[in-house]
mmCIF file of C-alpha atoms in Angstrom:
data_model
loop_
_atom_site.group_PDB
_atom_site.id
_atom_site.type_symbol
_atom_site.label_atom_id
_atom_site.label_comp_id
_atom_site.label_asym_id
_atom_site.label_seq_id
_atom_site.Cartn_x
_atom_site.Cartn_y
_atom_site.Cartn_z
ATOM 1 C CA MET A 241 -11.083 42.122 -1.013
ATOM 2 C CA ALA A 242 -14.609 41.267 0.106
ATOM 3 C CA PHE A 243 -16.439 37.983 -0.422
ATOM 4 C CA TRP A 244 -19.852 38.189 -2.019
ATOM 5 C CA SER A 245 -22.788 37.582 0.253
ATOM 6 C CA SER A 246 -25.635 35.235 -0.592
ATOM 7 C CA GLU A 247 -27.678 38.290 -1.590
ATOM 8 C CA THR A 248 -24.987 39.463 -4.018
ATOM 9 C CA LEU A 249 -24.675 35.959 -5.437
ATOM 10 C CA THR A 250 -28.415 35.641 -6.093
ATOM 11 C CA LYS A 251 -28.354 38.980 -7.882
ATOM 12 C CA ARG A 252 -25.140 38.978 -9.903
ATOM 13 C CA ILE A 253 -24.902 35.285 -10.911
ATOM 14 C CA PRO A 254 -28.152 35.184 -12.935
ATOM 15 C CA ASP A 255 -27.852 38.771 -14.146
ATOM 16 C CA GLU A 256 -24.302 38.284 -15.499
ATOM 17 C CA HIS A 257 -24.683 34.579 -16.385
ATOM 18 C CA LEU A 258 -21.792 33.636 -14.104
ATOM 19 C CA VAL A 259 -23.065 30.068 -13.536
ATOM 20 C CA ASP A 260 -24.884 28.116 -16.243
ATOM 21 C CA PRO A 261 -27.165 26.338 -15.502
ATOM 22 C CA TYR A 262 -28.068 28.370 -12.437
ATOM 23 C CA ASN A 263 -30.154 27.145 -9.511
ATOM 24 C CA THR A 264 -31.150 29.556 -6.762
ATOM 25 C CA GLY A 265 -31.243 26.676 -4.258
ATOM 26 C CA ASN A 266 -27.509 26.097 -4.724
ATOM 27 C CA VAL A 267 -26.673 29.453 -3.132
ATOM 28 C CA LYS A 268 -25.810 28.567 0.462
ATOM 29 C CA HIS A 269 -23.841 30.373 3.155
ATOM 30 C CA SER A 270 -22.392 32.947 0.725
ATOM 31 C CA SER A 271 -21.132 30.269 -1.677
ATOM 32 C CA TYR A 272 -22.495 28.504 -4.713
ATOM 33 C CA GLU A 273 -22.597 24.689 -4.708
ATOM 34 C CA LEU A 274 -21.497 23.099 -7.979
ATOM 35 C CA ARG A 275 -22.534 19.649 -9.141
ATOM 36 C CA ILE A 276 -20.482 16.707 -10.424
ATOM 37 C CA GLY A 277 -20.641 16.570 -14.209
ATOM 38 C CA ASP A 278 -21.091 13.660 -16.581
ATOM 39 C CA GLU A 279 -17.410 12.723 -16.943
ATOM 40 C CA VAL A 280 -14.992 11.242 -14.440
ATOM 41 C CA PHE A 281 -11.639 9.500 -14.532
ATOM 42 C CA ILE A 282 -10.226 7.306 -11.724
ATOM 43 C CA SER A 283 -6.493 6.475 -11.671
ATOM 44 C CA SER A 284 -7.147 2.815 -10.844
ATOM 45 C CA ASN A 285 -9.250 2.347 -13.973
ATOM 46 C CA ASN A 286 -7.410 -0.458 -15.794
ATOM 47 C CA GLU A 287 -8.848 0.562 -19.151
ATOM 48 C CA GLY A 288 -7.257 4.001 -18.854
ATOM 49 C CA THR A 289 -10.342 5.807 -20.093
ATOM 50 C CA LYS A 290 -12.844 8.176 -18.560
ATOM 51 C CA GLN A 291 -16.354 7.195 -17.576
ATOM 52 C CA VAL A 292 -19.314 8.958 -19.164
ATOM 53 C CA LEU A 293 -22.165 9.115 -16.681
ATOM 54 C CA SER A 294 -25.866 9.741 -16.713
ATOM 55 C CA PRO A 295 -27.557 11.700 -13.891
ATOM 56 C CA GLY A 296 -27.523 9.549 -10.740
ATOM 57 C CA ASP A 297 -24.850 7.119 -11.966
ATOM 58 C CA GLN A 298 -22.400 6.205 -9.210
ATOM 59 C CA PHE A 299 -18.633 5.826 -9.310
ATOM 60 C CA THR A 300 -16.025 4.895 -6.709
ATOM 61 C CA ILE A 301 -12.670 6.413 -5.760
ATOM 62 C CA PRO A 302 -10.698 3.711 -3.881
ATOM 63 C CA PRO A 303 -8.325 4.582 -1.021
ATOM 64 C CA GLY A 304 -5.034 6.000 -2.238
ATOM 65 C CA GLN A 305 -6.328 6.719 -5.740
ATOM 66 C CA PHE A 306 -6.796 9.944 -7.705
ATOM 67 C CA GLY A 307 -9.912 11.076 -9.450
ATOM 68 C CA LEU A 308 -10.465 13.767 -12.056
ATOM 69 C CA LEU A 309 -13.913 15.316 -11.875
ATOM 70 C CA ILE A 310 -15.553 18.044 -13.893
ATOM 71 C CA THR A 311 -18.418 20.337 -12.933
ATOM 72 C CA ASP A 312 -21.797 20.206 -14.600
ATOM 73 C CA GLU A 313 -21.903 24.008 -14.710
ATOM 74 C CA ILE A 314 -19.999 26.441 -16.917
ATOM 75 C CA ILE A 315 -18.403 29.115 -14.746
ATOM 76 C CA THR A 316 -17.579 32.704 -15.660
ATOM 77 C CA ILE A 317 -15.488 34.841 -13.332
ATOM 78 C CA PRO A 318 -15.913 38.573 -14.012
ATOM 79 C CA SER A 319 -12.892 40.809 -14.398
ATOM 80 C CA ASP A 320 -13.574 42.521 -11.071
ATOM 81 C CA ALA A 321 -13.618 39.302 -9.033
ATOM 82 C CA ILE A 322 -11.678 36.104 -8.282
ATOM 83 C CA GLY A 323 -13.110 32.711 -7.425
ATOM 84 C CA PHE A 324 -12.168 30.307 -4.625
ATOM 85 C CA ILE A 325 -13.097 26.631 -4.702
ATOM 86 C CA SER A 326 -13.272 23.734 -2.255
ATOM 87 C CA ILE A 327 -15.044 20.448 -1.546
ATOM 88 C CA LYS A 328 -17.966 20.158 0.819
ATOM 89 C CA ALA A 329 -16.891 19.325 4.362
ATOM 90 C CA SER A 330 -19.008 16.173 4.627
ATOM 91 C CA THR A 331 -16.990 14.581 1.791
ATOM 92 C CA LYS A 332 -13.655 16.013 2.935
ATOM 93 C CA PHE A 333 -14.154 14.339 6.314
ATOM 94 C CA ALA A 334 -14.394 11.008 4.466
ATOM 95 C CA GLY A 335 -10.880 11.623 3.155
ATOM 96 C CA LEU A 336 -11.389 13.284 -0.250
ATOM 97 C CA ILE A 337 -8.832 16.046 -0.846
ATOM 98 C CA ASN A 338 -8.742 18.634 -3.609
ATOM 99 C CA VAL A 339 -5.209 18.735 -5.052
ATOM 100 C CA SER A 340 -5.808 20.795 -8.180
ATOM 101 C CA GLY A 341 -5.730 24.313 -6.771
ATOM 102 C CA PHE A 342 -7.980 26.598 -4.797
ATOM 103 C CA HIS A 343 -8.708 29.655 -6.920
ATOM 104 C CA VAL A 344 -10.192 30.603 -10.298
ATOM 105 C CA ASP A 345 -8.633 33.510 -12.168
ATOM 106 C CA PRO A 346 -10.516 36.640 -13.216
ATOM 107 C CA GLY A 347 -11.864 36.231 -16.749
ATOM 108 C CA PHE A 348 -11.943 32.392 -16.639
ATOM 109 C CA GLN A 349 -14.817 30.776 -18.493
ATOM 110 C CA GLY A 350 -15.560 27.065 -18.780
ATOM 111 C CA LYS A 351 -16.237 24.022 -16.653
ATOM 112 C CA LEU A 352 -14.027 23.511 -13.618
ATOM 113 C CA LYS A 353 -11.899 20.380 -13.278
ATOM 114 C CA PHE A 354 -11.067 19.002 -9.846
ATOM 115 C CA ALA A 355 -8.166 16.620 -9.291
ATOM 116 C CA VAL A 356 -8.982 14.836 -6.036
ATOM 117 C CA TYR A 357 -7.260 12.213 -3.895
ATOM 118 C CA ASN A 358 -8.816 9.700 -1.519
ATOM 119 C CA ALA A 359 -6.627 9.925 1.584
ATOM 120 C CA GLY A 360 -9.070 7.873 3.633
ATOM 121 C CA SER A 361 -9.197 4.154 4.347
ATOM 122 C CA ARG A 362 -12.514 3.433 2.619
ATOM 123 C CA ASN A 363 -14.003 3.758 -0.843
ATOM 124 C CA ILE A 364 -15.625 7.112 -1.556
ATOM 125 C CA VAL A 365 -18.802 6.686 -3.584
ATOM 126 C CA LEU A 366 -20.149 9.682 -5.493
ATOM 127 C CA SER A 367 -22.764 10.187 -8.176
ATOM 128 C CA CYS A 368 -23.288 12.330 -11.229
ATOM 129 C CA GLY A 369 -25.276 15.463 -10.359
ATOM 130 C CA LYS A 370 -24.325 15.455 -6.667
ATOM 131 C CA ASN A 371 -23.576 18.846 -5.084
ATOM 132 C CA LEU A 372 -19.909 18.468 -4.171
ATOM 133 C CA PHE A 373 -17.918 21.643 -4.847
ATOM 134 C CA MET A 374 -18.234 25.110 -3.392
ATOM 135 C CA LEU A 375 -17.451 28.342 -5.232
ATOM 136 C CA TRP A 376 -16.917 31.704 -3.552
ATOM 137 C CA PHE A 377 -16.629 35.036 -5.360
ATOM 138 C CA ALA A 378 -14.458 37.804 -3.954
ATOM 139 C CA SER A 379 -14.323 41.340 -5.331
ATOM 140 C CA LEU A 380 -11.052 42.900 -6.496
ATOM 141 C CA ASP A 381 -10.332 46.534 -5.650
ATOM 142 C CA THR A 382 -10.732 47.354 -9.352
ATOM 143 C CA ARG A 383 -11.362 45.596 -12.654
ATOM 144 C CA THR A 384 -8.333 44.003 -14.249
ATOM 145 C CA ASN A 385 -7.388 43.842 -17.910
ATOM 146 C CA MET A 386 -5.155 40.818 -17.269
ATOM 147 C CA THR A 387 -7.893 38.214 -17.492
ATOM 148 C CA TYR A 388 -7.289 34.472 -17.895
ATOM 149 C CA ASP A 389 -6.816 33.091 -21.399
ATOM 150 C CA GLY A 390 -4.721 29.969 -20.737
ATOM 151 C CA GLU A 391 -4.999 26.345 -21.818
ATOM 152 C CA HIS A 392 -8.039 25.676 -19.614
ATOM 153 C CA ALA A 393 -10.091 28.519 -21.031
ATOM 154 C CA ARG A 394 -13.514 27.390 -22.265
ATOM 155 C CA GLN A 395 -12.801 23.756 -21.280
ATOM 156 C CA SER A 396 -15.837 21.496 -21.338
ATOM 157 C CA THR A 397 -14.512 17.945 -21.141
ATOM 158 C CA ILE A 398 -11.827 15.736 -19.564
ATOM 159 C CA SER A 399 -9.142 15.616 -22.249
ATOM 160 C CA ASP A 400 -6.750 12.862 -23.313
ATOM 161 C CA ASP A 401 -3.842 14.812 -21.816
ATOM 162 C CA ASP A 402 -5.664 15.022 -18.482
ATOM 163 C CA ILE A 403 -6.052 11.241 -18.408
ATOM 164 C CA MET A 404 -2.442 10.502 -19.380
ATOM 165 C CA LYS A 405 -1.213 12.652 -16.490
ATOM 166 C CA LEU A 406 -3.141 10.563 -13.958
ATOM 167 C CA HIS A 407 -3.229 7.149 -15.598
ATOM 168 C CA GLY A 408 -1.864 4.248 -13.576
ATOM 169 C CA GLU A 409 -2.876 2.789 -10.236
ATOM 170 C CA MET A 410 -1.253 4.510 -7.292
ATOM 171 C CA ALA A 411 0.208 2.656 -4.324
ATOM 172 C CA SER A 412 -1.959 3.729 -1.424
ATOM 173 C CA PRO A 413 -0.640 3.778 2.154
ATOM 174 C CA ALA A 414 -3.012 0.918 2.963
ATOM 175 C CA ALA A 415 -1.712 -1.108 0.003
ATOM 176 C CA LEU A 416 1.895 -0.382 0.932
ATOM 177 C CA SER A 417 1.204 -1.419 4.510
ATOM 178 C CA GLU A 418 -0.321 -4.689 3.330
ATOM 179 C CA ARG A 419 2.662 -5.331 1.069
ATOM 180 C CA LEU A 420 5.050 -4.703 3.942
ATOM 181 C CA ASN A 421 3.041 -7.035 6.170
ATOM 182 C CA SER A 422 3.122 -9.669 3.435
ATOM 183 C CA LEU A 423 6.900 -9.311 3.101
ATOM 184 C CA GLU A 424 7.294 -9.588 6.873
ATOM 185 C CA ARG A 425 5.232 -12.767 6.909
ATOM 186 C CA LYS A 426 7.292 -14.236 4.068
ATOM 187 C CA PHE A 427 10.528 -13.236 5.807
ATOM 188 C CA GLU A 428 9.406 -14.820 9.096
ATOM 189 C CA HIS A 429 8.420 -17.993 7.228
ATOM 190 C CA ALA A 430 11.805 -18.109 5.480
ATOM 191 C CA MET A 431 13.635 -17.542 8.765
ATOM 192 C CA ASN A 432 11.636 -20.322 10.424
ATOM 193 C CA ILE A 433 12.679 -22.674 7.628
ATOM 194 C CA PHE A 434 16.298 -21.492 7.867
ATOM 195 C CA TRP A 435 16.528 -21.982 11.627
ATOM 196 C CA GLY A 436 14.732 -25.308 11.322
ATOM 197 C CA MET A 437 17.392 -26.467 8.867
ATOM 198 C CA ILE A 438 20.159 -25.187 11.160
ATOM 199 C CA VAL A 439 18.703 -27.023 14.172
ATOM 200 C CA THR A 440 18.260 -30.198 12.102
ATOM 201 C CA LEU A 441 21.848 -29.961 10.911
ATOM 202 C CA ILE A 442 23.132 -29.417 14.457
ATOM 203 C CA ILE A 443 21.132 -32.420 15.701
ATOM 204 C CA ALA A 444 22.427 -34.562 12.827
ATOM 205 C CA VAL A 445 26.055 -33.566 13.444
ATOM 206 C CA SER A 446 25.662 -34.040 17.190
ATOM 207 C CA ALA A 447 24.074 -37.459 16.708
ATOM 208 C CA GLY A 448 26.859 -38.522 14.351
ATOM 209 C CA PHE A 449 29.492 -37.361 16.802
ATOM 210 C CA LEU A 450 27.755 -39.192 19.648
ATOM 211 C CA VAL A 451 27.526 -42.403 17.637
ATOM 212 C CA SER A 452 31.220 -42.109 16.799
ATOM 213 C CA LEU A 453 32.089 -41.725 20.491
ATOM 214 C CA ILE A 454 29.983 -44.739 21.406
ATOM 215 C CA ASN A 455 31.592 -46.864 18.683
ATOM 216 C CA ASN A 456 35.059 -45.808 19.793
ATOM 217 C CA TYR A 457 34.200 -46.693 23.367
ATOM 218 C CA ILE A 458 32.852 -50.107 22.388
ATOM 219 C CA ASN A 459 35.889 -50.891 20.250
ATOM 220 C CA SER A 460 38.250 -49.769 23.004
ATOM 221 C CA ASP A 461 36.450 -51.913 25.587
ATOM 222 C CA THR A 462 36.603 -54.908 23.273
ATOM 223 C CA ASN A 463 40.353 -54.569 22.798
ATOM 224 C CA ILE A 464 40.898 -54.370 26.551
ATOM 225 C CA SER A 465 38.828 -57.498 27.105
ATOM 226 C CA GLN A 466 40.783 -59.419 24.501
ATOM 227 C CA THR A 467 44.090 -58.340 26.087
ATOM 228 C CA ASN A 468 43.060 -59.569 29.559
ATOM 229 C CA GLU A 469 41.618 -62.926 28.383
ATOM 230 C CA PRO A 470 43.559 -66.000 29.871
ATOM 231 C CA ASN A 471 45.710 -68.121 27.473
ATOM 232 C CA LEU A 472 43.896 -71.393 27.062
ATOM 233 C CA THR A 473 46.962 -73.217 25.566
ATOM 234 C CA SER A 474 49.274 -72.594 28.538
ATOM 235 C CA PRO A 475 47.905 -75.390 30.768
ATOM 236 C CA LYS A 476 48.506 -77.961 28.058
ATOM 237 C CA ARG A 477 52.099 -76.983 27.688
ATOM 238 C CA THR A 478 52.534 -76.950 31.453
ATOM 239 C CA THR A 479 50.958 -80.389 31.772
ATOM 240 C CA ALA A 480 53.101 -81.748 28.995
ATOM 241 C CA ALA A 481 56.202 -80.387 30.604
ATOM 242 C CA TYR A 482 55.152 -81.936 33.825
ATOM 243 C CA GLU A 483 54.514 -85.262 32.201
ATOM 244 C CA ASP A 484 57.896 -85.245 30.434
ATOM 245 C CA LYS A 485 59.806 -84.482 33.573
ATOM 246 C CA THR A 486 61.840 -87.436 34.886
ATOM 247 C CA LEU A 487 61.022 -88.117 38.440
ATOM 248 C CA PRO A 488 63.836 -89.290 40.766
ATOM 249 C CA VAL A 489 63.848 -93.045 41.486
ATOM 250 C CA LYS A 490 64.275 -94.119 45.029
ATOM 251 C CA THR A 491 66.540 -97.120 45.623
ATOM 252 C CA LYS A 492 67.054 -99.340 48.599
ATOM 253 C CA ASN A 493 70.278 -99.458 50.347
ATOM 254 C CA ASN A 494 71.502 -102.888 50.473
#
């Protein structure tokens, strides 16, 4: 297997109508750069429908979300070759990953669809007509009769089935992290309230117990004082007894 050089690309692509429309300036470093087409679907789209774009229109793929893109060009892979696809490095470094596959079968004809995922921490902003994908051709050792004729043959649009497979906002790592942080904050707040109630209850019980001890002490001291208090009626009885006592009478001896 040998990859086609830039010279082979500039000769065979227009001669065999392998890329339509073809632009000589898109042949770079032994690959052909493909442009973003006029349809795109983003998984976080609440309406659940694809966007139809005009040249230059921008769209955004948020962090943790999938996008389904389609090429502007119709691709034809000859029966003596196989195609390999990727995303330009400048966009991959921003976090955009191709998750739809990396080769194009011999005999395939149609627009290419790219399922991509934003694994970065920032929005990725792209525009219709931007050079984003790279296509390499590699020669087989001989022509094959087993050419592609599957469900994606001659595809030209993002279908309803494509959208239903990706519909629904995905939970990105950043979103999950924020949710976990939010739960932690709520848990800490709840624990602060719980321990505050426990401390308040302990203080209330302790205060009640202390008041009870003080009251018991006061009552006990009062009882002791009352027990030791002198009997104020005793002197009267003593005096009366004294007054009633008959004193001896002295007499003279005659």
